[in-house]
Amino acid sequence: MSALDRSSLVVVAGAGTMGRGIAEVALRAGHPVVLVDGDHAVADDAADVIRDHLATAEGPVGRLTPAYDFSAVGRAALVIEAIPESFDAKSALLAEIERRSPEAILATNSSSFSVTALAKRLADPARLVGLHFFNPATTVPVVEVVRGLDSRDEVVEVARATVAQWGKRPIVCRSTPGFVVHRATRPYFGEALLLLEEGAVDAATLDAIMVETAGFKTGPCALMDRIGHDVVAKVTRTVHEALGHDPRYRPSFLQEELVDAGHLGKRTGRGLFDHASGAPGPLPVTSERCAPPPVVTQTSPQPRLKPLAEAAAPAGVQLVFDPTSPVKGLRLPDGALLEVTRGQPAMVRARANGVPVVLVDLALDFGRPARVVLTPSDDTPPTTLAAAVGLCQAAGAEVSVIDDVPGMVVMRTVALLANEAADAVLHDVADAAAIDAAVRDALDAPLGPLAWADRVGPARLVQVLDAIDDVDRSGRYRASPLLRRHALVGRPFLAD
């Protein structure tokens, strides 16, 4: 089946933020669009906003018609419901549209309700599909094409092809709680909030780590402030309840407190950051300059931190190789060890190695780091930590030292994102490539979660999750059976 012809009428029901965004996308793609809202002022204002956005493009503006009733629905090829999240209201609206339009494809933009359950109230449930756009609909590339249990194959395919023709990335998925994106992105927000609750790191430093160390475009705290903590909290509660109160999706008491206080983020002027006019920008905690060590010793053939040591060479740090050392990793002059986190606290690693350990968080590229994250074991002398900081600075990185929490920041977050994506593959929510692309696009990440898993190695991620689970014991960090299978056989998730 092919996409809808660009001359086909698209009706968008609901002229709020999402509705007008979807209408603008369809207009830009060449369709005539009727934007319906029972509130005349809302419909007219939305049309004015769209016209302002399209002021330099006469064709799209002329194809837009604001409306206050559903008289145009009978001529539509596609009707997209985009009213606020209320199951009864959406059900009633879709039933009314179905009565008025015997031929159109019916779509819901619901972010939380089952497409199957909404379709049950229709005379022909096979006509309904989910088209879940994300805010802002005009710029976020991913759109979830949600297949209900009774959705007709050709309806799903036309919807998918049409979304692709609109310049979006359609992700076909089953109607499961949270679909793909809301479910698989929970760890990005949930672990950030938990790290803040644990006092491991402050919000500004956490965001700097995820941006400068891991390569995400926007840190989780800034992203939640932009989305709105009430929205993030509601999605989390919905997924948590729908999946049987699984501890993986446990809501954050810190976020609930922000919501209760009305500190919702940018739109209220305050969230995890202060957004008041003239407020200073948040600054991460960054270590002062330290002298680098004159030499570091590589004690295994290919330690993960070798690129970091090599990047420090132009600053005069010599890298030598000693395969006889009983401890494996990167050794500082006083015998202390630098190693990438395996999920265990630094003090546990120090006891295992018999020397002080400075853990290094996962980075997107240790050879060109913008920021390196360190955690010293409690027995690490200040001079040892200073040498570790100086080494990273000599490699061109800023350094943040955080508390000794299992899995640190990046490794912990990446492990859980990959774990959640693997579970979504296991439960046939969508295929691996689609899930990976959807989460990557939704979080504006350098890699999708399964690409991260392939880069770090499923076995290392299982090791990390098991180590954190050994400390936490809540079940939040239990490894997906599929991630374990890939770890056992060494099989990547994505084709080369």
Coordinates of C-alpha atoms in Angstrom, one line a residue:
M1 CA 0.0 0.0 0.0
S2 CA 1.2 3.5 -0.8
A3 CA 0.9 6.8 1.1
L4 CA -2.2 9.0 0.8
D5 CA -2.2 11.2 -2.2
R6 CA -1.1 14.7 -1.3
S7 CA -4.4 16.1 -2.5
S8 CA -6.2 14.0 0.1
L9 CA -7.9 16.0 2.9
V10 CA -6.5 15.5 6.4
V11 CA -8.7 16.5 9.4
V12 CA -7.1 17.2 12.8
A13 CA -9.5 17.1 15.7
G14 CA -8.2 19.3 18.5
A15 CA -6.4 22.6 18.0
G16 CA -4.1 22.5 21.1
T17 CA -0.3 22.4 20.9
M18 CA -0.2 18.9 19.5
G19 CA -3.1 19.3 17.1
R20 CA -1.8 22.5 15.5
G21 CA 1.7 20.9 15.3
I22 CA 0.3 17.9 13.4
A23 CA -1.7 20.1 11.2
E24 CA 1.4 22.1 10.3
V25 CA 3.3 18.9 9.4
A26 CA 0.5 17.8 7.1
L27 CA 0.3 21.2 5.5
R28 CA 4.0 21.3 4.8
A29 CA 3.7 17.9 3.2
G30 CA 1.1 19.3 0.7
H31 CA -2.3 18.2 2.1
P32 CA -5.3 20.4 2.5
V33 CA -6.0 20.4 6.2
V34 CA -9.1 21.2 8.3
L35 CA -8.2 21.9 12.0
V36 CA -11.3 21.4 14.2
D37 CA -11.9 22.6 17.7
G38 CA -15.3 23.3 19.3
D39 CA -13.8 26.4 21.0
H40 CA -13.8 29.0 18.2
A41 CA -11.0 31.1 19.8
V42 CA -8.7 28.1 20.1
A43 CA -9.3 27.0 16.5
D44 CA -8.7 30.5 15.2
D45 CA -5.7 31.2 17.4
A46 CA -4.1 27.9 16.3
A47 CA -4.7 28.7 12.6
D48 CA -3.1 32.1 13.2
V49 CA 0.0 30.5 14.8
I50 CA 0.3 28.1 11.9
R51 CA -0.1 30.9 9.3
D52 CA 2.7 32.8 11.1
H53 CA 5.0 29.8 10.9
L54 CA 4.2 29.4 7.2
A55 CA 4.2 33.1 6.3
T56 CA 6.8 32.7 3.6
A57 CA 5.0 29.7 2.0
E58 CA 1.7 30.8 0.3
G59 CA 0.6 27.3 -0.7
P60 CA 0.3 25.7 2.7
V61 CA -1.4 28.8 4.2
G62 CA -4.1 28.6 1.5
R63 CA -4.8 24.9 2.2
L64 CA -5.6 25.5 5.9
T65 CA -9.2 25.8 7.2
P66 CA -10.1 26.3 10.8
A67 CA -13.4 24.7 11.7
Y68 CA -15.7 24.4 14.8
D69 CA -17.6 21.2 13.9
F70 CA -17.1 18.0 12.0
S71 CA -19.0 18.8 8.8
A72 CA -15.8 18.3 6.8
V73 CA -15.0 14.9 8.2
G74 CA -17.0 13.1 5.5
R75 CA -14.6 14.2 2.8
A76 CA -11.4 13.3 4.7
A77 CA -9.0 10.5 3.9
L78 CA -7.4 10.7 7.3
V79 CA -8.7 12.0 10.6
I80 CA -6.3 12.4 13.5
E81 CA -7.8 12.9 17.0
A82 CA -5.4 15.1 19.1
I83 CA -7.5 16.2 22.1
P84 CA -6.2 16.1 25.7
E85 CA -5.7 12.7 27.4
S86 CA -9.1 11.4 28.5
F87 CA -10.2 7.9 27.6
D88 CA -13.9 8.6 27.6
A89 CA -13.5 11.9 25.7
K90 CA -11.3 10.3 23.0
S91 CA -13.6 7.3 22.7
A92 CA -16.7 9.5 22.2
L93 CA -14.9 11.7 19.7
L94 CA -13.7 8.8 17.6
A95 CA -17.1 7.2 17.6
E96 CA -18.6 10.5 16.4
I97 CA -16.0 10.8 13.7
E98 CA -16.6 7.2 12.6
R99 CA -20.3 7.9 12.2
R100 CA -19.6 10.9 10.0
S101 CA -16.8 9.4 7.9
P102 CA -17.4 5.9 6.6
E103 CA -14.2 5.7 4.6
A104 CA -11.4 7.7 6.4
I105 CA -8.5 6.1 8.3
L106 CA -9.0 7.0 11.9
A107 CA -6.0 7.8 14.1
T108 CA -5.4 8.7 17.7
N109 CA -2.5 10.7 18.9
S110 CA -2.9 9.3 22.4
S111 CA 0.3 8.9 24.3
S112 CA -0.9 6.6 27.0
F113 CA -4.2 4.8 26.1
S114 CA -4.4 1.4 24.4
V115 CA -5.3 1.7 20.7
T116 CA -7.0 -1.7 21.1
A117 CA -9.2 -0.4 24.0
L118 CA -10.1 2.8 22.1
A119 CA -11.0 0.7 19.0
K120 CA -13.3 -1.6 21.0
R121 CA -15.9 1.2 21.1
L122 CA -16.0 1.6 17.3
A123 CA -18.3 -0.2 15.0
D124 CA -15.2 -1.1 12.9
P125 CA -12.2 -1.3 15.1
A126 CA -10.0 -2.3 12.2
R127 CA -10.0 1.3 11.0
L128 CA -8.2 2.8 14.0
V129 CA -4.4 3.2 14.3
G130 CA -2.3 5.2 16.7
L131 CA -0.2 8.0 15.2
H132 CA 1.7 9.2 18.3
F133 CA 3.6 12.4 17.5
F134 CA 5.9 14.0 20.0
N135 CA 6.0 17.6 21.1
P136 CA 7.0 19.7 19.2
A137 CA 5.4 17.7 16.3
T138 CA 7.0 19.9 13.7
T139 CA 10.6 19.1 14.8
V140 CA 10.7 15.7 16.6
P141 CA 11.4 13.2 13.8
V142 CA 9.9 10.0 15.3
V143 CA 6.2 9.1 15.1
E144 CA 4.9 5.9 16.6
V145 CA 2.5 4.1 14.3
V146 CA 0.7 2.0 16.9
R147 CA -1.1 -1.2 15.8
G148 CA -4.1 -2.2 17.8
L149 CA -5.0 -5.9 18.1
D150 CA -7.7 -5.4 15.4
S151 CA -6.0 -2.8 13.2
R152 CA -6.2 -3.7 9.6
D153 CA -2.8 -4.3 7.9
E154 CA -3.5 -2.0 5.0
V155 CA -4.6 0.8 7.5
V156 CA -1.3 0.5 9.3
E157 CA 0.7 0.4 6.1
V158 CA -1.0 3.5 4.6
A159 CA -0.5 5.3 7.9
R160 CA 3.2 4.3 8.0
A161 CA 3.8 5.3 4.4
T162 CA 2.0 8.6 4.8
V163 CA 4.0 9.5 7.9
A164 CA 7.2 8.7 6.0
Q165 CA 6.0 10.9 3.1
W166 CA 5.6 13.7 5.6
G167 CA 9.3 13.5 6.4
K168 CA 9.0 11.7 9.7
R169 CA 10.5 8.4 10.9
P170 CA 7.6 6.1 11.4
I171 CA 8.1 3.4 14.1
V172 CA 5.5 0.6 13.8
C173 CA 4.8 -0.9 17.2
R174 CA 2.2 -2.9 19.1
S175 CA -0.2 -1.2 21.4
T176 CA 1.6 -2.0 24.7
P177 CA 2.0 0.2 27.8
G178 CA 4.1 3.2 26.9
F179 CA 4.4 2.0 23.3
V180 CA 8.2 2.2 22.4
V181 CA 9.4 5.7 23.3
H182 CA 7.6 6.4 26.6
R183 CA 8.6 3.0 27.9
A184 CA 12.1 2.7 26.6
T185 CA 13.2 6.2 27.6
R186 CA 12.1 6.0 31.2
P187 CA 15.6 5.2 32.5
Y188 CA 17.0 8.5 31.1
F189 CA 14.7 10.4 33.4
G190 CA 14.3 7.9 36.2
E191 CA 18.0 7.3 36.9
A192 CA 18.7 11.0 36.8
L193 CA 16.1 11.6 39.4
L194 CA 17.3 8.7 41.5
L195 CA 20.9 10.0 41.4
L196 CA 19.7 13.4 42.6
E197 CA 17.7 11.7 45.4
E198 CA 20.8 9.8 46.4
G199 CA 22.8 13.0 46.5
A200 CA 25.4 11.5 44.2
V201 CA 25.5 14.6 41.9
D202 CA 23.7 17.9 41.4
A203 CA 21.5 18.6 38.4
A204 CA 23.9 20.9 36.6
T205 CA 26.8 18.4 36.9
L206 CA 24.6 15.5 35.9
D207 CA 23.5 17.2 32.7
A208 CA 27.0 18.2 31.9
I209 CA 28.1 14.6 32.3
M210 CA 25.4 13.2 30.0
V211 CA 26.1 15.9 27.3
E212 CA 29.9 16.2 27.5
T213 CA 30.8 12.7 28.5
A214 CA 28.0 10.6 26.8
G215 CA 27.2 12.9 23.9
F216 CA 23.5 13.4 24.4
K217 CA 22.4 16.8 23.0
T218 CA 20.3 17.7 26.1
G219 CA 20.8 16.4 29.7
P220 CA 17.9 14.7 31.4
C221 CA 17.3 17.5 33.9
A222 CA 17.0 20.2 31.3
L223 CA 14.9 17.9 29.1
M224 CA 12.5 17.3 31.9
D225 CA 12.3 21.0 32.6
R226 CA 11.5 21.5 29.0
I227 CA 8.8 18.8 28.7
G228 CA 7.3 19.6 32.1
H229 CA 7.7 17.6 35.3
D230 CA 3.9 17.1 35.5
V231 CA 4.0 15.5 32.0
V232 CA 7.0 13.3 32.7
A233 CA 5.6 12.2 36.1
K234 CA 2.2 11.4 34.5
V235 CA 3.8 9.2 31.8
T236 CA 5.9 7.4 34.5
R237 CA 2.9 6.7 36.7
T238 CA 0.9 5.4 33.7
V239 CA 3.7 3.0 32.6
H240 CA 4.3 2.0 36.2
E241 CA 0.7 1.1 36.8
A242 CA 0.1 -0.5 33.4
L243 CA 3.1 -2.8 33.9
G244 CA 2.1 -4.1 37.3
H245 CA 4.1 -1.6 39.4
D246 CA 7.3 -2.9 38.1
P247 CA 10.2 -1.2 40.1
R248 CA 11.9 -0.4 36.8
Y249 CA 9.3 2.4 36.3
R250 CA 8.9 3.5 39.9
P251 CA 7.9 7.2 40.1
S252 CA 10.3 9.6 41.7
F253 CA 9.3 11.2 45.0
L254 CA 11.6 14.2 44.1
Q255 CA 9.6 14.7 40.9
E256 CA 6.3 14.3 42.6
E257 CA 7.4 17.0 45.1
L258 CA 8.3 19.3 42.2
V259 CA 4.9 18.8 40.8
D260 CA 3.2 19.4 44.1
A261 CA 5.1 22.7 44.5
G262 CA 4.2 23.8 41.0
H263 CA 7.8 23.8 39.9
L264 CA 7.1 22.2 36.5
G265 CA 10.0 23.6 34.6
K266 CA 10.4 26.2 31.9
R267 CA 6.7 27.1 31.6
T268 CA 6.4 27.9 35.3
G269 CA 9.9 29.5 35.6
R270 CA 11.3 26.9 37.9
G271 CA 12.0 23.2 37.9
L272 CA 15.3 21.5 38.6
F273 CA 16.8 24.7 37.3
D274 CA 15.8 28.4 37.7
H275 CA 14.3 29.7 34.5
A276 CA 13.5 33.2 35.7
S277 CA 14.6 36.0 33.5
G278 CA 18.2 37.0 34.3
A279 CA 18.8 33.9 36.4
P280 CA 22.4 32.6 36.1
G281 CA 22.9 29.5 34.0
P282 CA 23.6 26.3 36.0
L283 CA 27.3 25.5 36.3
P284 CA 28.6 21.9 36.8
V285 CA 31.0 21.1 39.6
T286 CA 34.4 20.8 37.9
S287 CA 37.8 19.9 39.4
E288 CA 40.5 22.5 39.7
R289 CA 43.6 22.1 37.6
C290 CA 46.0 19.4 38.8
A291 CA 49.5 18.3 37.6
P292 CA 49.4 15.1 35.4
P293 CA 51.4 12.1 36.5
P294 CA 54.7 11.7 34.5
V295 CA 53.9 8.1 33.7
V296 CA 51.0 5.7 33.7
T297 CA 51.3 2.0 33.2
Q298 CA 49.2 -0.1 31.0
T299 CA 48.8 -3.6 32.6
S300 CA 46.5 -5.3 30.1
P301 CA 46.8 -5.6 26.3
Q302 CA 43.9 -3.3 25.4
P303 CA 42.5 -1.5 28.5
R304 CA 39.5 0.6 27.8
L305 CA 41.3 3.7 29.1
K306 CA 44.3 3.4 26.8
P307 CA 42.9 6.1 24.4
L308 CA 42.6 8.4 27.4
A309 CA 46.3 7.9 28.3
E310 CA 47.3 8.3 24.7
A311 CA 45.4 11.6 24.5
A312 CA 47.5 12.8 27.4
A313 CA 50.8 12.0 25.7
P314 CA 51.3 15.5 24.1
A315 CA 51.2 16.9 27.6
G316 CA 54.1 14.8 28.6
V317 CA 52.5 11.8 30.1
Q318 CA 54.4 8.6 29.2
L319 CA 52.5 5.4 28.7
V320 CA 54.4 2.2 29.4
F321 CA 53.3 -1.5 29.2
D322 CA 53.8 -4.0 32.1
P323 CA 52.0 -7.3 31.3
T324 CA 53.4 -8.8 34.6
S325 CA 51.3 -6.7 36.9
P326 CA 48.8 -8.7 39.0
V327 CA 46.2 -5.9 38.7
K328 CA 44.8 -5.1 35.3
G329 CA 44.0 -1.7 34.0
L330 CA 45.8 1.6 34.0
R331 CA 48.1 2.1 37.0
L332 CA 49.2 5.4 38.5
P333 CA 52.8 5.9 39.8
D334 CA 51.8 5.1 43.4
G335 CA 50.3 1.8 42.4
A336 CA 46.6 2.9 42.5
L337 CA 44.4 1.7 39.6
L338 CA 42.2 3.5 37.2
E339 CA 39.5 1.4 35.7
V340 CA 36.2 1.9 33.9
T341 CA 33.2 1.1 36.2
R342 CA 31.8 -2.4 36.2
G343 CA 28.9 -1.4 38.3
Q344 CA 30.4 -2.2 41.7
P345 CA 31.3 0.7 44.1
A346 CA 34.9 1.9 44.0
M347 CA 35.5 0.5 47.5
V348 CA 34.5 -3.0 46.4
R349 CA 36.9 -2.7 43.5
A350 CA 39.7 -1.5 45.8
R351 CA 39.2 -4.5 48.0
A352 CA 39.2 -6.9 45.0
N353 CA 42.5 -5.4 43.7
G354 CA 44.2 -4.7 47.0
V355 CA 45.0 -1.1 46.0
P356 CA 43.1 2.1 45.9
V357 CA 40.9 2.5 42.9
V358 CA 39.6 5.5 41.0
L359 CA 36.7 4.5 38.8
V360 CA 36.1 6.2 35.5
D361 CA 32.6 6.5 34.1
L362 CA 31.7 5.3 30.6
A363 CA 32.4 7.8 27.9
L364 CA 31.3 8.0 24.3
D365 CA 35.0 8.5 23.2
F366 CA 37.8 8.2 25.7
G367 CA 40.2 9.4 23.0
R368 CA 38.5 12.8 22.7
P369 CA 36.8 13.4 26.0
A370 CA 35.1 16.7 26.8
R371 CA 34.4 15.7 30.4
V372 CA 35.6 12.7 32.4
V373 CA 33.8 11.4 35.5
L374 CA 35.8 9.9 38.4
T375 CA 34.9 8.2 41.7
P376 CA 37.6 7.4 44.2
S377 CA 37.5 4.5 46.7
D378 CA 37.4 5.7 50.3
D379 CA 41.0 4.7 50.8
T380 CA 42.3 6.8 47.8
P381 CA 44.9 9.4 49.0
P382 CA 44.2 13.0 47.8
T383 CA 47.5 12.9 45.9
T384 CA 46.3 9.9 43.9
L385 CA 43.0 11.5 43.1
A386 CA 44.8 14.6 42.0
A387 CA 47.0 12.6 39.7
A388 CA 44.0 10.9 38.1
V389 CA 42.3 14.3 37.6
G390 CA 45.6 15.7 36.1
L391 CA 45.8 12.8 33.7
C392 CA 42.3 13.4 32.4
Q393 CA 42.9 17.2 32.1
A394 CA 46.1 16.5 30.2
A395 CA 43.9 14.5 27.8
G396 CA 41.9 17.7 27.2
A397 CA 38.9 16.9 29.5
E398 CA 37.2 18.7 32.3
V399 CA 36.7 16.5 35.3
S400 CA 33.8 15.9 37.6
V401 CA 34.3 13.8 40.8
I402 CA 31.1 12.3 42.1
D403 CA 30.1 10.1 45.1
D404 CA 30.8 6.4 45.0
V405 CA 27.4 5.1 43.7
P406 CA 27.1 1.8 41.9
G407 CA 27.3 2.2 38.1
M408 CA 28.2 5.9 38.3
V409 CA 26.1 8.1 35.9
V410 CA 26.7 7.3 32.2
M411 CA 27.3 3.5 32.6
R412 CA 24.2 3.1 34.8
T413 CA 22.0 5.1 32.5
V414 CA 23.2 3.4 29.3
A415 CA 22.9 0.0 30.9
L416 CA 19.3 0.6 31.8
L417 CA 18.4 2.1 28.5
A418 CA 19.9 -0.9 26.7
N419 CA 18.2 -3.3 29.1
E420 CA 14.8 -1.6 28.5
A421 CA 15.2 -1.7 24.7
A422 CA 16.2 -5.4 24.9
D423 CA 13.1 -6.1 26.9
A424 CA 11.0 -4.3 24.3
V425 CA 12.5 -6.5 21.6
L426 CA 11.9 -9.6 23.7
H427 CA 8.2 -8.7 24.1
D428 CA 7.8 -8.0 20.3
V429 CA 6.8 -4.3 20.9
A430 CA 8.7 -3.5 17.7
D431 CA 11.9 -4.7 15.9
A432 CA 15.3 -4.0 17.2
A433 CA 16.3 -1.4 14.6
A434 CA 13.0 0.5 15.0
I435 CA 13.3 0.6 18.8
D436 CA 17.0 1.7 18.6
A437 CA 16.1 4.5 16.1
A438 CA 13.1 5.7 18.1
V439 CA 14.9 6.1 21.4
R440 CA 17.9 7.7 19.7
D441 CA 15.7 10.3 18.0
A442 CA 13.5 10.9 21.0
L443 CA 16.4 11.6 23.3
D444 CA 18.6 13.2 20.6
A445 CA 21.3 10.8 21.6
P446 CA 24.5 9.9 19.8
L447 CA 23.6 6.3 19.7
G448 CA 20.5 4.3 20.2
P449 CA 20.3 2.0 23.3
L450 CA 21.0 -1.2 21.3
A451 CA 23.9 0.5 19.5
W452 CA 25.3 1.4 22.9
A453 CA 24.9 -2.2 23.9
D454 CA 26.8 -3.4 20.9
R455 CA 29.6 -0.8 21.5
V456 CA 30.0 -1.5 25.2
G457 CA 29.3 -5.2 24.9
P458 CA 26.2 -7.0 26.3
A459 CA 28.3 -9.0 28.7
R460 CA 29.7 -5.8 30.3
L461 CA 26.2 -4.4 30.6
V462 CA 24.9 -7.5 32.3
Q463 CA 27.9 -7.4 34.6
V464 CA 27.0 -3.8 35.5
L465 CA 23.3 -4.5 36.0
D466 CA 24.0 -7.5 38.2
A467 CA 26.5 -5.5 40.3
I468 CA 24.0 -2.7 40.9
D469 CA 21.2 -5.2 41.5
D470 CA 23.4 -6.9 44.2
V471 CA 23.4 -3.6 46.1
D472 CA 19.9 -2.4 45.3
R473 CA 17.9 -5.7 45.6
S474 CA 14.6 -4.1 44.5
G475 CA 14.5 -5.7 41.0
R476 CA 14.9 -2.3 39.3
Y477 CA 18.2 -3.4 37.8
R478 CA 17.4 -7.0 36.9
A479 CA 18.9 -7.8 33.5
S480 CA 16.6 -8.7 30.6
P481 CA 16.7 -12.3 29.6
L482 CA 17.4 -11.2 26.0
L483 CA 20.3 -9.1 27.1
R484 CA 21.7 -12.1 29.0
R485 CA 21.3 -14.3 25.9
H486 CA 23.2 -11.8 23.8
A487 CA 25.9 -11.6 26.5
L488 CA 26.3 -15.4 26.6
V489 CA 26.7 -15.8 22.8
G490 CA 28.4 -12.5 22.1
R491 CA 25.8 -11.6 19.5
P492 CA 25.2 -7.9 18.6
F493 CA 21.7 -6.6 18.5
L494 CA 22.0 -4.6 15.3
A495 CA 23.4 -5.8 11.9
D496 CA 26.6 -4.1 10.7

